[in-house]
Short mmCIF file of C-alpha atoms in Angstrom, two decimals:
data_model
loop_
_atom_site.label_atom_id
_atom_site.label_comp_id
_atom_site.label_asym_id
_atom_site.label_seq_id
_atom_site.Cartn_x
_atom_site.Cartn_y
_atom_site.Cartn_z
CA MET C 1 0.00 0.00 0.00
CA ASP C 2 1.27 3.47 -0.86
CA THR C 3 2.03 5.83 1.97
CA PRO C 4 -0.46 8.69 1.88
CA ARG C 5 1.05 12.08 1.19
CA ILE C 6 0.36 14.84 3.65
CA VAL C 7 0.95 18.57 3.67
CA ILE C 8 2.29 20.14 6.85
CA LEU C 9 1.67 23.77 7.72
CA THR C 10 3.64 24.86 10.76
CA GLY C 11 4.91 28.00 12.40
CA PRO C 12 4.66 30.13 15.52
CA THR C 13 1.44 31.10 17.24
CA ALA C 14 -0.65 33.85 15.63
CA THR C 15 0.93 33.66 12.17
CA GLY C 16 -2.27 32.82 10.28
CA LYS C 17 -1.96 29.02 10.11
CA THR C 18 -5.64 28.42 10.81
CA ALA C 19 -6.93 30.73 8.07
CA LEU C 20 -4.44 29.36 5.55
CA ALA C 21 -5.21 25.76 6.56
CA ILE C 22 -8.94 26.30 6.05
CA GLU C 23 -8.35 27.97 2.70
CA PHE C 24 -6.13 25.07 1.57
CA ALA C 25 -8.51 22.42 2.88
CA THR C 26 -11.49 24.04 1.19
CA ARG C 27 -9.69 24.46 -2.13
CA TYR C 28 -8.17 20.95 -2.23
CA GLY C 29 -10.74 18.89 -0.35
CA ALA C 30 -8.54 18.12 2.63
CA ASP C 31 -9.15 17.18 6.23
CA ILE C 32 -7.15 19.08 8.84
CA ILE C 33 -5.27 17.35 11.65
CA SER C 34 -4.34 19.72 14.45
CA ALA C 35 -0.73 19.35 15.58
CA ASP C 36 -1.19 21.61 18.58
CA SER C 37 -0.45 20.25 22.04
CA ARG C 38 -3.14 22.36 23.72
CA GLN C 39 -6.00 22.15 21.23
CA VAL C 40 -6.48 18.46 22.07
CA TYR C 41 -7.96 19.49 25.43
CA ARG C 42 -11.66 20.13 25.90
CA TYR C 43 -12.68 23.30 27.77
CA LEU C 44 -9.36 25.08 27.09
CA ASP C 45 -10.67 27.42 24.43
CA ILE C 46 -9.16 30.62 25.77
CA GLY C 47 -5.50 30.96 24.92
CA THR C 48 -5.32 27.96 22.57
CA ALA C 49 -6.40 29.70 19.34
CA LYS C 50 -8.66 26.80 18.43
CA PRO C 51 -10.54 27.17 15.17
CA THR C 52 -14.00 28.59 15.76
CA ALA C 53 -17.08 26.37 15.63
CA GLU C 54 -17.85 27.84 12.20
CA GLN C 55 -14.36 27.06 10.92
CA GLN C 56 -14.56 23.52 12.26
CA ALA C 57 -17.96 23.07 10.63
CA ALA C 58 -16.63 24.28 7.26
CA VAL C 59 -13.76 21.77 7.10
CA PRO C 60 -13.30 18.45 8.92
CA HIS C 61 -10.87 18.96 11.80
CA HIS C 62 -9.26 16.19 13.84
CA LEU C 63 -7.50 16.03 17.22
CA ILE C 64 -9.26 19.07 18.65
CA ASN C 65 -11.22 18.67 21.91
CA VAL C 66 -10.46 14.96 22.22
CA ILE C 67 -9.49 14.64 25.90
CA ASN C 68 -10.23 16.25 29.25
CA PRO C 69 -7.62 18.47 30.92
CA ASP C 70 -6.86 15.82 33.55
CA GLU C 71 -5.97 13.20 30.91
CA GLN C 72 -2.57 12.67 29.31
CA PHE C 73 -1.79 13.13 25.64
CA ASP C 74 1.73 12.78 24.30
CA GLY C 75 3.71 12.49 21.09
CA ALA C 76 3.19 8.73 20.90
CA ARG C 77 -0.56 9.06 21.14
CA PHE C 78 -0.54 11.90 18.62
CA ARG C 79 1.40 9.71 16.19
CA THR C 80 -0.95 6.75 16.63
CA ASP C 81 -4.10 8.85 16.31
CA ALA C 82 -2.78 10.87 13.38
CA HIS C 83 -1.73 7.74 11.46
CA ARG C 84 -5.20 6.25 11.98
CA ILE C 85 -6.89 9.48 10.80
CA ILE C 86 -4.57 9.72 7.77
CA ALA C 87 -5.33 6.12 6.77
CA GLU C 88 -9.08 6.60 7.15
CA ALA C 89 -9.07 9.87 5.21
CA SER C 90 -6.90 8.36 2.51
CA GLN C 91 -9.36 5.49 2.09
CA ARG C 92 -12.09 8.10 1.57
CA GLY C 93 -9.94 9.82 -1.06
CA LYS C 94 -9.34 12.88 1.09
CA ARG C 95 -6.14 14.89 1.23
CA ILE C 96 -4.56 15.59 4.61
CA LEU C 97 -3.25 18.85 5.97
CA VAL C 98 -1.47 18.75 9.32
CA ALA C 99 -1.48 22.23 10.85
CA GLY C 100 0.11 23.34 14.08
CA GLY C 101 3.27 24.29 15.84
CA THR C 102 4.07 21.49 18.27
CA GLY C 103 7.41 20.31 16.97
CA LEU C 104 7.41 17.06 18.95
CA TYR C 105 4.11 16.04 17.36
CA LEU C 106 5.35 16.86 13.87
CA ARG C 107 8.61 15.01 14.47
CA ALA C 108 6.77 11.98 15.88
CA LEU C 109 4.50 11.92 12.83
CA THR C 110 7.23 12.29 10.22
CA ARG C 111 10.23 10.56 11.85
CA GLY C 112 8.83 8.45 14.66
CA LEU C 113 9.92 8.34 18.27
CA PHE C 114 13.02 6.80 19.79
CA ASP C 115 12.80 3.36 21.30
CA GLY C 116 12.86 3.90 25.01
CA PRO C 117 11.32 2.49 28.12
CA PRO C 118 7.68 3.24 28.77
CA ALA C 119 6.55 5.58 31.53
CA ASN C 120 7.06 4.18 35.01
CA PRO C 121 4.44 5.75 37.32
CA PRO C 122 5.62 3.95 40.51
CA LEU C 123 9.20 5.17 39.97
CA ARG C 124 7.95 8.70 39.25
CA ALA C 125 5.89 8.68 42.44
CA GLN C 126 8.91 7.45 44.43
CA LEU C 127 11.14 10.21 43.01
CA GLU C 128 8.49 12.87 43.64
CA GLU C 129 8.20 11.67 47.22
CA HIS C 130 11.98 12.01 47.65
CA GLU C 131 11.77 15.55 46.28
CA ARG C 132 9.04 16.38 48.82
CA THR C 133 10.85 14.84 51.80
CA GLU C 134 14.45 15.76 50.90
CA GLY C 135 13.68 19.28 49.77
CA LYS C 136 13.59 21.25 46.57
CA GLY C 137 16.47 20.41 44.26
CA PHE C 138 16.93 16.87 45.58
CA LEU C 139 16.42 15.26 42.18
CA HIS C 140 18.89 17.60 40.53
CA ARG C 141 21.50 16.92 43.22
CA TRP C 142 20.91 13.16 42.97
CA LEU C 143 21.19 13.20 39.17
CA SER C 144 24.38 15.27 39.37
CA ARG C 145 25.93 12.54 41.54
CA VAL C 146 24.85 9.55 39.43
CA ASP C 147 25.54 11.20 36.05
CA PRO C 148 27.92 14.16 36.38
#
C-alpha cells in the first residue's frame, strides 16, 4: 500500500496558520489534523487559538477537543491517532493537511519516536516523594551525583 502524502503547515502562534489551513482544505478537499499540544484538550478554548465552531464546521478537523484536561496526551498518542486518521481519510480519497506548531508532534509523525522504556508511574511517584521529603532540588542533586 502506498504511503499517503500529507501537507504540513507549521509556524509560531498567531501567524495565520488556521486561516491558511482552512483555505487550503477548502480548495483541495482536505481534512485538517491539528498538531497543537493544547488544542487536544476540551474546555481550554481561551489561549489555545482553536478554530472557531464555524471554521470547524466548514472543514473536517481532527484532534481538537479529544481529551479532558486531567488526561494525558503525548507524542506517541498523537502519532498513533494521526496515522489512523490519515489512513481513514486516505481510504475516503481525502487529502490531509497537518497544521500546528508542536514540533514534537510533527517530528513523531514524520520521523517516529526513539525506542525507550515506557513511563514508570511507581518510579515517578517514588522520586516525587523524595523531592518532597528531601527538599527542593533533591532530584537535581541526585542526578548530578549519578551522572555528572
